[in-house]
Tab-separated table of C-alpha atoms in Angstrom:
chain	number	residue	atom	x	y	z
A	1	MET	CA	0.189	-0.069	-0.380
A	2	PRO	CA	1.551	3.637	-0.736
A	3	PHE	CA	2.437	6.392	1.632
A	4	TYR	CA	1.679	9.827	1.252
A	5	ASN	CA	3.763	12.719	2.612
A	6	GLN	CA	1.180	15.828	3.686
A	7	GLU	CA	3.142	17.136	1.416
A	8	GLU	CA	1.446	14.117	-1.580
A	9	ILE	CA	-1.494	14.890	-0.102
A	10	GLU	CA	-2.126	18.624	0.101
A	11	LYS	CA	-1.726	18.949	-2.965
A	12	ALA	CA	-4.584	16.599	-3.576
A	13	ARG	CA	-6.985	17.624	-2.665
A	14	GLU	CA	-6.120	21.214	-4.207
A	15	VAL	CA	-7.262	18.769	-7.302
A	16	ASP	CA	-11.365	19.737	-7.817
A	17	LEU	CA	-13.932	17.245	-8.553
A	18	PHE	CA	-14.297	18.903	-12.884
A	19	THR	CA	-10.548	19.146	-13.365
A	20	TYR	CA	-10.289	16.220	-11.984
A	21	LEU	CA	-13.609	14.061	-13.706
A	22	GLN	CA	-12.541	16.062	-17.240
A	23	ALA	CA	-8.859	14.717	-17.359
A	24	CYS	CA	-9.138	11.267	-15.982
A	25	GLU	CA	-13.332	10.548	-16.339
A	26	PRO	CA	-14.752	12.460	-19.430
A	27	GLN	CA	-17.415	10.586	-19.970
A	28	GLU	CA	-19.181	11.456	-16.351
A	29	LEU	CA	-19.372	15.058	-17.264
A	30	VAL	CA	-22.829	16.485	-18.307
A	31	HIS	CA	-23.068	20.202	-19.452
A	32	VAL	CA	-26.352	21.418	-17.417
A	33	SER	CA	-25.701	25.236	-18.685
A	34	GLY	CA	-23.700	28.121	-18.062
A	35	ASN	CA	-20.771	27.112	-15.844
A	36	VAL	CA	-23.072	24.414	-14.470
A	37	TYR	CA	-22.333	20.185	-14.496
A	38	CYS	CA	-23.453	17.696	-13.312
A	39	THR	CA	-22.807	13.737	-13.741
A	40	ARG	CA	-23.913	11.506	-15.292
A	41	GLU	CA	-23.802	9.221	-12.750
A	42	HIS	CA	-26.520	11.379	-9.823
A	43	ASP	CA	-28.061	14.401	-12.215
A	44	SER	CA	-29.061	15.932	-8.424
A	45	LEU	CA	-25.496	16.072	-7.955
A	46	ARG	CA	-23.885	19.598	-10.479
A	47	ILE	CA	-20.083	21.269	-10.340
A	48	SER	CA	-20.227	24.965	-10.582
A	49	ASN	CA	-17.076	27.169	-10.066
A	50	GLY	CA	-15.142	24.890	-7.477
A	51	LYS	CA	-17.672	23.267	-5.462
A	52	TRP	CA	-19.724	20.512	-5.933
A	53	CYS	CA	-23.247	20.001	-4.261
A	54	TRP	CA	-25.485	16.787	-4.872
A	55	PHE	CA	-28.401	18.593	-3.661
A	56	SER	CA	-30.495	14.735	-3.497
A	57	ARG	CA	-28.640	13.790	0.011
A	58	GLY	CA	-27.153	17.610	1.093
A	59	ILE	CA	-23.457	17.108	1.118
A	60	GLY	CA	-21.494	18.563	-1.553
A	61	GLY	CA	-17.094	20.290	-1.226
A	62	TYR	CA	-14.401	21.008	-3.059
A	63	SER	CA	-11.839	18.963	-4.560
A	64	ALA	CA	-12.305	15.542	-6.371
A	65	LEU	CA	-10.523	13.865	-2.663
A	66	ASP	CA	-14.355	14.837	-1.146
A	67	TYR	CA	-16.379	13.040	-4.448
A	68	LEU	CA	-14.355	10.330	-4.190
A	69	ILE	CA	-15.072	9.564	0.014
A	70	LYS	CA	-18.903	10.718	-0.055
A	71	VAL	CA	-19.811	10.235	-3.137
A	72	LYS	CA	-17.880	7.014	-4.145
A	73	GLY	CA	-17.657	5.241	-1.228
A	74	CYS	CA	-14.150	5.984	-1.743
A	75	SER	CA	-11.665	4.878	1.634
A	76	PHE	CA	-9.445	7.733	2.103
A	77	MET	CA	-5.832	5.872	0.060
A	78	GLU	CA	-8.375	4.479	-2.852
A	79	ALA	CA	-8.828	7.996	-3.521
A	80	MET	CA	-5.863	9.544	-3.177
A	81	GLU	CA	-4.418	6.582	-5.356
A	82	ALA	CA	-6.943	7.233	-7.786
A	83	VAL	CA	-5.696	11.422	-8.173
A	84	ALA	CA	-2.471	11.912	-6.794
A	85	GLY	CA	-1.304	10.795	-11.018
A	86	ARG	CA	-3.634	14.865	-10.579
A	87	ALA	CA	-1.219	15.427	-7.484
A	88	ALA	CA	1.969	15.834	-9.507
A	89	ALA	CA	1.149	18.372	-11.816
A	90	PRO	CA	0.182	21.696	-10.948
A	91	PRO	CA	-2.041	22.887	-8.938
A	92	PRO	CA	-5.983	22.915	-10.810
A	93	SER	CA	-7.908	25.813	-10.922
A	94	PHE	CA	-11.504	26.067	-12.273
A	95	THR	CA	-11.726	27.578	-15.217
A	96	SER	CA	-15.338	28.338	-16.494
A	97	VAL	CA	-16.130	26.789	-20.854
A	98	PRO	CA	-15.867	29.662	-22.888
A	99	ARG	CA	-19.043	29.669	-25.036
A	100	GLU	CA	-20.325	32.874	-27.613
A	101	GLU	CA	-23.318	35.125	-25.955
A	102	LYS	CA	-25.677	35.202	-28.270
A	103	PRO	CA	-28.105	37.552	-28.829
A	104	LYS	CA	-31.649	38.070	-26.650
A	105	HIS	CA	-34.215	37.970	-29.203
A	106	LEU	CA	-37.369	39.555	-27.278
A	107	LEU	CA	-40.511	38.420	-26.894
A	108	LEU	CA	-43.131	40.567	-27.489
A	109	PRO	CA	-47.157	39.148	-26.676
A	110	PRO	CA	-50.141	39.438	-29.883
A	111	PRO	CA	-51.441	42.748	-28.434
A	112	ALA	CA	-54.999	43.541	-27.400
A	113	PRO	CA	-57.222	44.544	-29.335
A	114	ASN	CA	-58.125	47.306	-27.208
A	115	ASN	CA	-56.061	48.849	-24.741
A	116	GLN	CA	-58.968	50.626	-22.991
A	117	ALA	CA	-58.155	48.245	-19.944
A	118	MET	CA	-54.494	49.548	-19.854
A	119	LEU	CA	-55.617	52.996	-19.916
A	120	ASP	CA	-57.766	52.868	-17.164
A	121	TYR	CA	-56.286	51.174	-14.872
A	122	LEU	CA	-52.473	54.174	-15.261
A	123	LYS	CA	-55.115	57.228	-16.295
A	124	GLY	CA	-55.941	55.881	-11.793
A	125	ARG	CA	-53.287	56.237	-11.325
A	126	GLY	CA	-52.252	59.716	-11.997
A	127	ILE	CA	-50.560	59.020	-15.196
A	128	SER	CA	-52.049	61.976	-17.809
A	129	ILE	CA	-53.281	61.836	-20.599
A	130	GLU	CA	-50.763	63.511	-22.494
A	131	VAL	CA	-47.819	60.556	-21.345
A	132	LEU	CA	-49.970	57.776	-21.512
A	133	ASP	CA	-51.374	59.857	-25.555
A	134	PHE	CA	-47.309	59.509	-26.882
A	135	CYS	CA	-46.228	56.245	-24.597
A	136	VAL	CA	-49.764	54.632	-27.015
A	137	GLN	CA	-47.880	56.060	-29.972
A	138	THR	CA	-44.639	55.163	-29.902
A	139	GLY	CA	-45.188	51.655	-29.104
A	140	ARG	CA	-43.754	52.293	-24.836
A	141	ILE	CA	-46.797	50.574	-23.944
A	142	TYR	CA	-49.886	49.143	-25.262
A	143	GLU	CA	-52.119	46.075	-23.724
A	144	SER	CA	-51.955	42.741	-24.216
A	145	ARG	CA	-54.366	39.435	-23.060
A	146	ASN	CA	-52.732	36.241	-21.029
A	147	LYS	CA	-57.566	34.164	-20.871
A	148	GLY	CA	-58.513	36.828	-19.864
A	149	HIS	CA	-56.134	38.520	-17.755
A	150	GLY	CA	-55.124	41.565	-18.854
A	151	ASN	CA	-51.512	43.143	-18.782
A	152	VAL	CA	-49.698	46.169	-19.398
A	153	VAL	CA	-46.357	45.701	-20.936
A	154	PHE	CA	-43.605	48.482	-21.598
A	155	VAL	CA	-41.157	48.290	-24.293
A	156	GLY	CA	-38.217	49.430	-24.210
A	157	PHE	CA	-35.509	50.453	-27.706
A	158	ASP	CA	-31.744	50.738	-28.438
A	159	LYS	CA	-30.104	53.398	-29.981
A	160	THR	CA	-31.892	52.331	-33.761
A	161	GLY	CA	-34.656	52.116	-32.194
A	162	LYS	CA	-35.146	48.098	-31.863
A	163	ALA	CA	-37.612	47.046	-29.426
A	164	ARG	CA	-34.698	44.680	-27.209
A	165	PHE	CA	-36.238	45.464	-23.308
A	166	GLY	CA	-39.735	44.428	-22.224
A	167	CYS	CA	-41.615	43.720	-19.491
A	168	LEU	CA	-44.978	43.510	-17.992
A	169	ARG	CA	-48.076	44.799	-15.290
A	170	GLY	CA	-50.472	43.049	-14.997
A	171	ILE	CA	-53.866	45.113	-14.344
A	172	SER	CA	-56.185	43.133	-12.972
A	173	GLU	CA	-56.766	41.587	-9.447
A	174	GLY	CA	-54.206	39.171	-8.556
A	175	ARG	CA	-51.484	41.436	-10.434
A	176	PHE	CA	-48.350	40.345	-11.725
A	177	HIS	CA	-45.107	41.861	-13.214
A	178	GLY	CA	-42.338	40.438	-15.179
A	179	ASP	CA	-39.224	41.224	-17.075
A	180	LEU	CA	-40.083	38.566	-21.066
A	181	SER	CA	-38.143	36.457	-22.213
A	182	GLY	CA	-35.777	37.592	-24.680
A	183	SER	CA	-35.550	41.032	-22.725
A	184	ASP	CA	-32.260	43.085	-21.730
A	185	LYS	CA	-31.477	45.698	-18.874
A	186	HIS	CA	-29.924	47.291	-21.079
A	187	TYR	CA	-32.392	48.754	-23.103
A	188	SER	CA	-35.189	50.111	-20.020
A	189	PHE	CA	-37.978	51.490	-20.783
A	190	ALA	CA	-36.694	55.538	-21.490
A	191	LEU	CA	-38.038	58.074	-22.618
A	192	PRO	CA	-35.552	59.915	-24.491
A	193	ALA	CA	-35.331	63.569	-25.061
A	194	CYS	CA	-36.822	65.079	-28.199
A	195	GLY	CA	-33.539	67.650	-28.042
A	196	LYS	CA	-29.848	67.513	-26.522
A	197	ASN	CA	-30.544	67.904	-22.267
A	198	PRO	CA	-27.234	67.204	-21.270
A	199	ALA	CA	-29.114	65.238	-18.254
A	200	VAL	CA	-30.945	62.075	-16.943
A	201	HIS	CA	-34.010	61.441	-14.623
A	202	LEU	CA	-32.922	58.472	-13.121
A	203	CYS	CA	-36.715	55.913	-11.544
A	204	GLU	CA	-37.266	52.385	-10.355
A	205	CYS	CA	-39.724	52.002	-12.707
A	206	ALA	CA	-41.627	52.402	-15.385
A	207	ILE	CA	-44.524	53.743	-14.173
A	208	ASP	CA	-42.350	56.226	-11.364
A	209	VAL	CA	-41.043	57.580	-15.472
A	210	MET	CA	-44.148	58.321	-16.372
A	211	SER	CA	-45.597	59.633	-13.522
A	212	TYR	CA	-42.603	62.117	-13.279
A	213	ALA	CA	-43.447	63.577	-17.046
A	214	SER	CA	-47.068	63.626	-15.899
A	215	LEU	CA	-45.462	65.855	-12.740
A	216	CYS	CA	-43.491	67.608	-14.974
A	217	ARG	CA	-46.376	68.246	-16.701
A	218	LEU	CA	-48.199	69.635	-13.534
A	219	ASP	CA	-45.720	72.362	-12.881
A	220	GLY	CA	-45.626	73.069	-16.645
A	221	ILE	CA	-42.602	72.119	-17.466
A	222	ASP	CA	-42.239	70.142	-21.073
A	223	TRP	CA	-41.735	67.047	-19.709
A	224	LYS	CA	-40.331	65.733	-23.512
A	225	GLN	CA	-37.070	68.088	-23.366
A	226	HIS	CA	-35.161	65.862	-20.764
A	227	ASN	CA	-34.726	62.890	-20.058
A	228	LEU	CA	-36.429	60.408	-18.367
A	229	LEU	CA	-34.896	56.927	-17.789
A	230	SER	CA	-35.867	53.778	-15.444
A	231	LEU	CA	-34.514	50.421	-14.105
A	232	ALA	CA	-36.495	47.984	-14.174
A	233	GLY	CA	-36.767	47.192	-11.533
A	234	VAL	CA	-34.828	47.245	-7.965
A	235	TYR	CA	-30.777	47.873	-8.057
A	236	GLN	CA	-29.545	46.108	-5.606
A	237	PRO	CA	-25.898	47.067	-4.524
A	238	LYS	CA	-23.494	44.650	-3.239
A	239	LYS	CA	-22.746	45.040	0.505
A	240	LYS	CA	-19.501	47.586	0.607
A	241	ILE	CA	-21.458	49.837	-1.507
A	242	ALA	CA	-17.433	50.745	-2.395
A	243	GLU	CA	-17.407	47.194	-4.219
A	244	SER	CA	-20.465	47.568	-6.617
A	245	LYS	CA	-21.348	48.726	-10.392
A	246	LEU	CA	-23.785	51.459	-11.258
A	247	PRO	CA	-27.710	49.526	-13.196
A	248	VAL	CA	-26.472	48.565	-16.707
A	249	ALA	CA	-29.031	50.609	-17.953
A	250	LEU	CA	-27.602	54.168	-16.205
A	251	THR	CA	-24.049	52.120	-17.567
A	252	ARG	CA	-25.771	51.498	-21.407
A	253	PHE	CA	-28.035	55.223	-20.977
A	254	LEU	CA	-24.351	57.317	-20.290
A	255	GLU	CA	-22.597	55.716	-23.160
A	256	ASP	CA	-25.465	55.979	-25.815
A	257	TYR	CA	-25.860	60.563	-24.724
A	258	PRO	CA	-21.950	60.812	-24.122
A	259	HIS	CA	-23.417	64.122	-23.718
A	260	VAL	CA	-25.382	63.917	-20.534
A	261	LYS	CA	-23.898	64.265	-17.464
A	262	THR	CA	-25.862	64.872	-14.917
A	263	VAL	CA	-28.001	62.200	-13.250
A	264	TYR	CA	-31.314	62.505	-10.804
A	265	LEU	CA	-32.155	59.926	-8.744
A	266	HIS	CA	-35.529	59.476	-8.185
A	267	LEU	CA	-35.551	56.364	-6.616
A	268	ASP	CA	-37.963	54.870	-3.460
A	269	ASN	CA	-37.692	56.759	-0.808
A	270	ASP	CA	-37.769	52.804	1.271
A	271	GLY	CA	-34.193	51.127	2.151
A	272	PRO	CA	-33.725	49.776	-0.946
A	273	GLY	CA	-33.597	53.132	-2.786
A	274	ARG	CA	-31.444	54.926	-0.275
A	275	MET	CA	-29.528	52.668	-0.633
A	276	ALA	CA	-28.950	51.861	-4.862
A	277	ALA	CA	-29.309	55.476	-4.040
A	278	GLU	CA	-25.500	55.889	-2.281
A	279	ALA	CA	-24.158	52.860	-4.396
A	280	ILE	CA	-24.776	54.976	-7.389
A	281	GLN	CA	-23.015	58.458	-5.791
A	282	THR	CA	-19.376	56.398	-4.126
A	283	VAL	CA	-19.607	54.084	-7.453
A	284	ILE	CA	-19.692	56.703	-10.481
A	285	SER	CA	-17.104	57.953	-12.796
A	286	LYS	CA	-16.152	61.770	-11.318
A	287	GLU	CA	-16.821	63.517	-14.755
A	288	TYR	CA	-20.604	63.304	-13.383
A	289	GLU	CA	-22.406	65.606	-11.539
A	290	VAL	CA	-24.859	63.825	-9.220
A	291	LYS	CA	-28.351	64.086	-7.841
A	292	ASN	CA	-30.202	63.074	-5.225
A	293	CYS	CA	-33.741	63.943	-5.662
A	294	PRO	CA	-36.324	61.157	-3.514
A	295	PRO	CA	-40.535	61.581	-3.785
A	296	PRO	CA	-40.550	64.565	-1.864
A	297	ARG	CA	-43.608	62.784	0.126
A	298	GLY	CA	-44.779	59.097	-0.397
A	299	LYS	CA	-42.057	55.756	-1.179
A	300	ASP	CA	-42.688	56.778	-4.437
A	301	VAL	CA	-42.226	58.875	-8.258
A	302	ASN	CA	-46.337	57.711	-8.395
A	303	ASP	CA	-47.541	57.223	-4.803
A	304	TYR	CA	-46.623	61.086	-5.499
A	305	LEU	CA	-47.932	62.195	-8.356
A	306	CYS	CA	-51.398	60.176	-6.864
A	307	ARG	CA	-51.592	62.772	-3.852
A	308	ARG	CA	-50.794	66.238	-5.523
A	309	LEU	CA	-53.257	64.725	-7.327
A	310	GLY	CA	-56.153	63.182	-4.808
A	311	ILE	CA	-55.479	59.911	-5.804
A	312	PRO	CA	-56.659	57.362	-3.234
A	313	ILE	CA	-52.596	55.277	-2.999
A	314	ARG	CA	-53.227	51.980	-2.860
A	315	GLY	CA	-52.467	50.194	1.011
A	316	ALA	CA	-49.702	47.541	0.851
A	317	LYS	CA	-52.000	44.638	0.716
A	318	GLY	CA	-53.321	46.331	-3.121
A	319	LYS	CA	-49.773	46.909	-4.243
A	320	GLU	CA	-48.416	44.846	-6.182
A	321	GLN	CA	-45.291	43.473	-5.884
A	322	GLU	CA	-43.684	44.762	-8.876
A	323	ARG	CA	-40.443	45.383	-7.997
């Protein structure tokens, strides 16, 4: 029986399962998606980023040794014999399988026969007729129906006018909200300025963007002269704020409109909204001026609009999970 010193054992422990299977039992590797694999013998055993987990048994580990002992039932010496040949090589590290990034294909649902239920819903949330007409005429919103349930479809476009982003918001009692298949948040719902405005106003969701435009109209401001952009949902920075990245929708917008140098934040008056505002102010390039302007009252821009118009604010139980 061979003897292994401590150094040889440590080298063997550095061999991860993916590397071991790729070199010694390639027939066992089954590609699931991205950099996730399973084994041919156990489809609930997943391998990803240097770790493995056998979900049906609730066990996992890092090394090939762990796998051979816990899953294959090998003794420690048997596992060492299987891995020792690999341990002589430089300590391997897991590398994801390179794959070509396929362009997303947005699947928009067919429109309903008319937009009446959608318009009634959005008018009930204070959105002005002028803003609604513009969004309908430009294809940014329309109504769809699925099994009798009405939805608002919000659409975002790239600079060439191609639809690249889409999300649904239910307008019935059991309200639903979600992105469409193939939706790309880089091109979220937006109302770009007609002219060359050097600022962009950032809101959390499409209805907040339309609400901000409606507030401008209430105050006699031409909203079409302003850049209005949605984040397409909650932006979640990292625990260490300084390690966060800018929201992809804002990054893309600033790339497409390089003359924009001022960012106004109109994010929600809650913990996630305040954290998002702090993160954006922290990580954005110094060439941009950022002004934090949350709604003066209410949870979000739409709440503030409804207060201004005297429309009852929806209670927490009646408010759809949109963010």
